[in-house]
Coordinates of N, CA and C in Angstrom, one line a residue:
M1 N 10.0 30.4 1.3 CA 9.2 29.5 2.2 C 9.8 29.6 3.6
K2 N 9.0 29.8 4.5 CA 9.4 29.9 5.9 C 9.8 28.5 6.4
I3 N 10.7 28.5 7.4 CA 11.0 27.2 8.0 C 9.8 26.5 8.7
T4 N 9.0 27.3 9.3 CA 7.8 26.7 9.9 C 6.9 26.1 8.9
D5 N 6.7 26.7 7.7 CA 5.9 26.1 6.6 C 6.5 24.8 6.1
I6 N 7.8 24.8 6.0 CA 8.5 23.6 5.6 C 8.3 22.5 6.6
L7 N 8.5 22.8 7.9 CA 8.3 21.8 8.9 C 6.9 21.3 9.0
D8 N 5.9 22.2 8.8 CA 4.5 21.8 8.8 C 4.2 20.8 7.7
A9 N 4.7 21.2 6.5 CA 4.5 20.4 5.3 C 5.2 19.0 5.5
K10 N 6.4 19.0 6.1 CA 7.1 17.7 6.3 C 6.3 16.9 7.3
L11 N 5.8 17.5 8.3 CA 5.0 16.7 9.3 C 3.7 16.1 8.7
N12 N 3.0 16.9 7.9 CA 1.8 16.4 7.2 C 2.1 15.3 6.3
L13 N 3.2 15.4 5.5 CA 3.6 14.3 4.6 C 4.0 13.1 5.4
G14 N 4.7 13.3 6.6 CA 5.1 12.2 7.4 C 3.9 11.4 7.9
M15 N 2.8 12.2 8.3 CA 1.6 11.5 8.8 C 0.9 10.8 7.7
E16 N 0.9 11.4 6.5 CA 0.3 10.7 5.4 C 1.1 9.4 5.0
H17 N 2.4 9.5 5.1 CA 3.3 8.4 4.9 C 2.9 7.2 5.8
M18 N 2.8 7.6 7.1 CA 2.5 6.5 8.1 C 1.1 5.9 7.8
D19 N 0.1 6.7 7.4 CA -1.2 6.1 7.1 C -1.1 5.1 5.9
L20 N -0.3 5.5 4.9 CA -0.2 4.7 3.7 C 0.6 3.4 4.1
E21 N 1.6 3.5 4.9 CA 2.3 2.3 5.3 C 1.4 1.4 6.1
H22 N 0.6 1.9 6.9 CA -0.4 1.1 7.7 C -1.3 0.4 6.7
E23 N -1.8 1.1 5.7 CA -2.7 0.5 4.7 C -2.0 -0.5 3.9
Q24 N -0.7 -0.3 3.6 CA 0.1 -1.2 2.8 C 0.3 -2.5 3.6
K25 N 0.5 -2.4 4.9 CA 0.7 -3.6 5.7 C -0.6 -4.4 5.8
C26 N -1.7 -3.7 5.9 CA -3.0 -4.4 5.9 C -3.3 -5.1 4.6
I27 N -3.0 -4.5 3.5 CA -3.2 -5.2 2.2 C -2.3 -6.4 2.1
I28 N -1.1 -6.3 2.6 CA -0.2 -7.4 2.5 C -0.8 -8.6 3.3
E29 N -1.3 -8.3 4.5 CA -1.9 -9.3 5.3 C -3.2 -9.9 4.6
E30 N -4.0 -9.1 4.0 CA -5.1 -9.5 3.3 C -4.7 -10.5 2.1
L31 N -3.6 -10.1 1.4 CA -3.1 -11.0 0.3 C -2.7 -12.3 0.9
K32 N -2.0 -12.3 2.0 CA -1.5 -13.6 2.6 C -2.8 -14.4 3.0
Q33 N -3.8 -13.8 3.5 CA -5.0 -14.5 3.9 C -5.7 -15.1 2.6
L34 N -5.8 -14.3 1.6 CA -6.4 -14.8 0.3 C -5.6 -16.0 -0.2
H35 N -4.3 -16.0 -0.2 CA -3.5 -17.1 -0.6 C -3.8 -18.3 0.2
R36 N -3.9 -18.2 1.5 CA -4.1 -19.3 2.4 C -5.5 -19.9 2.1
E37 N -6.5 -19.0 2.0 CA -7.9 -19.5 1.7 C -8.0 -20.1 0.3
M38 N -7.2 -19.6 -0.6 CA -7.3 -20.2 -2.0 C -6.7 -21.6 -1.9
E39 N -5.6 -21.8 -1.2 CA -5.0 -23.1 -1.1 C -6.0 -24.1 -0.5
E40 N -6.8 -23.7 0.5 CA -7.8 -24.5 1.1 C -9.0 -24.8 0.3
D41 N -9.6 -23.7 -0.3 CA -10.9 -23.8 -1.0 C -10.9 -24.1 -2.5
A42 N -9.9 -23.6 -3.2 CA -9.9 -23.7 -4.6 C -9.6 -25.1 -5.1
E43 N -10.1 -25.4 -6.3 CA -9.8 -26.6 -6.9 C -8.4 -26.6 -7.5
P44 N -7.6 -27.7 -7.4 CA -6.3 -27.7 -7.9 C -6.2 -27.5 -9.4
E45 N -7.2 -28.0 -10.1 CA -7.2 -27.9 -11.6 C -7.8 -26.6 -12.1
G46 N -8.2 -25.7 -11.1 CA -8.7 -24.4 -11.5 C -10.3 -24.5 -11.4
G47 N -10.9 -23.5 -11.9 CA -12.3 -23.5 -11.8 C -12.8 -22.1 -11.3
E48 N -14.1 -22.0 -11.1 CA -14.8 -20.8 -10.7 C -14.2 -20.2 -9.4
I49 N -14.1 -21.1 -8.4 CA -13.6 -20.6 -7.1 C -12.2 -20.1 -7.2
C50 N -11.4 -20.8 -8.0 CA -10.0 -20.4 -8.2 C -10.0 -19.1 -8.9
N51 N -10.8 -18.9 -9.9 CA -10.9 -17.6 -10.6 C -11.3 -16.5 -9.7
Q52 N -12.2 -16.7 -8.8 CA -12.7 -15.7 -7.9 C -11.5 -15.2 -7.0
Y53 N -10.8 -16.2 -6.5 CA -9.6 -15.9 -5.7 C -8.5 -15.1 -6.5
A54 N -8.3 -15.6 -7.7 CA -7.3 -14.9 -8.6 C -7.7 -13.5 -8.8
D55 N -9.0 -13.2 -9.0 CA -9.5 -11.9 -9.3 C -9.3 -11.0 -8.0
A56 N -9.6 -11.6 -6.9 CA -9.5 -10.8 -5.6 C -8.0 -10.5 -5.3
I57 N -7.1 -11.5 -5.6 CA -5.7 -11.3 -5.4 C -5.2 -10.2 -6.4
Y58 N -5.6 -10.3 -7.6 CA -5.2 -9.3 -8.6 C -5.6 -7.9 -8.2
K59 N -6.8 -7.8 -7.7 CA -7.3 -6.4 -7.2 C -6.4 -5.9 -6.1
K60 N -6.2 -6.8 -5.1 CA -5.4 -6.4 -3.9 C -3.9 -6.0 -4.4
E61 N -3.4 -6.8 -5.3 CA -2.0 -6.4 -5.8 C -2.0 -5.1 -6.5
R62 N -3.0 -4.7 -7.2 CA -3.1 -3.4 -7.9 C -3.2 -2.3 -6.8
E63 N -4.0 -2.6 -5.8 CA -4.1 -1.6 -4.7 C -2.7 -1.4 -4.0
L64 N -2.0 -2.5 -3.8 CA -0.7 -2.4 -3.2 C 0.3 -1.7 -4.0
E65 N 0.2 -1.9 -5.3 CA 1.1 -1.1 -6.3 C 0.8 0.4 -6.2
K66 N -0.5 0.7 -6.2 CA -0.8 2.1 -6.1 C -0.3 2.8 -4.8
I67 N -0.5 2.1 -3.7 CA -0.1 2.7 -2.4 C 1.4 2.8 -2.4
T68 N 2.1 1.8 -2.9 CA 3.6 1.8 -2.9 C 4.1 3.0 -3.8
K69 N 3.4 3.3 -4.9 CA 3.8 4.4 -5.7 C 3.5 5.7 -4.9
E70 N 2.4 5.8 -4.2 CA 2.1 7.0 -3.5 C 3.2 7.2 -2.4
I71 N 3.6 6.1 -1.7 CA 4.6 6.2 -0.7 C 5.9 6.8 -1.3
Q72 N 6.3 6.3 -2.5 CA 7.5 6.8 -3.1 C 7.4 8.3 -3.5
V73 N 6.2 8.7 -3.9 CA 6.1 10.1 -4.2 C 6.2 11.0 -2.9
I74 N 5.6 10.5 -1.9 CA 5.7 11.2 -0.6 C 7.1 11.3 -0.1
N75 N 7.8 10.1 -0.2 CA 9.2 10.1 0.2 C 10.1 11.2 -0.6
G76 N 9.8 11.3 -1.9 CA 10.4 12.3 -2.7 C 10.1 13.7 -2.3
K77 N 8.9 14.0 -1.9 CA 8.5 15.3 -1.4 C 9.2 15.6 -0.1
I78 N 9.2 14.6 0.8 CA 9.9 14.8 2.1 C 11.4 15.1 1.9
E79 N 12.0 14.4 1.0 CA 13.4 14.6 0.7 C 13.6 16.0 0.2
E80 N 12.7 16.5 -0.7 CA 12.8 17.8 -1.3 C 12.7 18.9 -0.1
L81 N 11.8 18.7 0.8 CA 11.6 19.6 1.9 C 12.9 19.6 2.8
E82 N 13.4 18.4 3.0 CA 14.6 18.3 3.9 C 15.8 19.1 3.2
N83 N 15.9 19.1 1.9 CA 16.9 19.8 1.2 C 16.8 21.4 1.4
L84 N 15.5 21.8 1.7 CA 15.3 23.2 1.8 C 15.7 23.7 3.2
I85 N 15.8 22.8 4.1 CA 16.2 23.2 5.5 C 17.6 23.5 5.6

């Protein structure tokens, strides 16, 4: 593999990493907002509104886990490319 190919691949992975980090930060902010809204709107004893917020939070947490795993994979690939240089 040529050095230019390695550097191009590393650059592309770095850009993908930055995009995923941005998406990760957005999801974290959305989760914080959902928690704030749930505290204001949901019934303390539970109920349908509470369940709706819980479902939305669960979905966002799964998205966050997926993105975090993707970031870890990209970090591993970047590290592999750095070892080739």
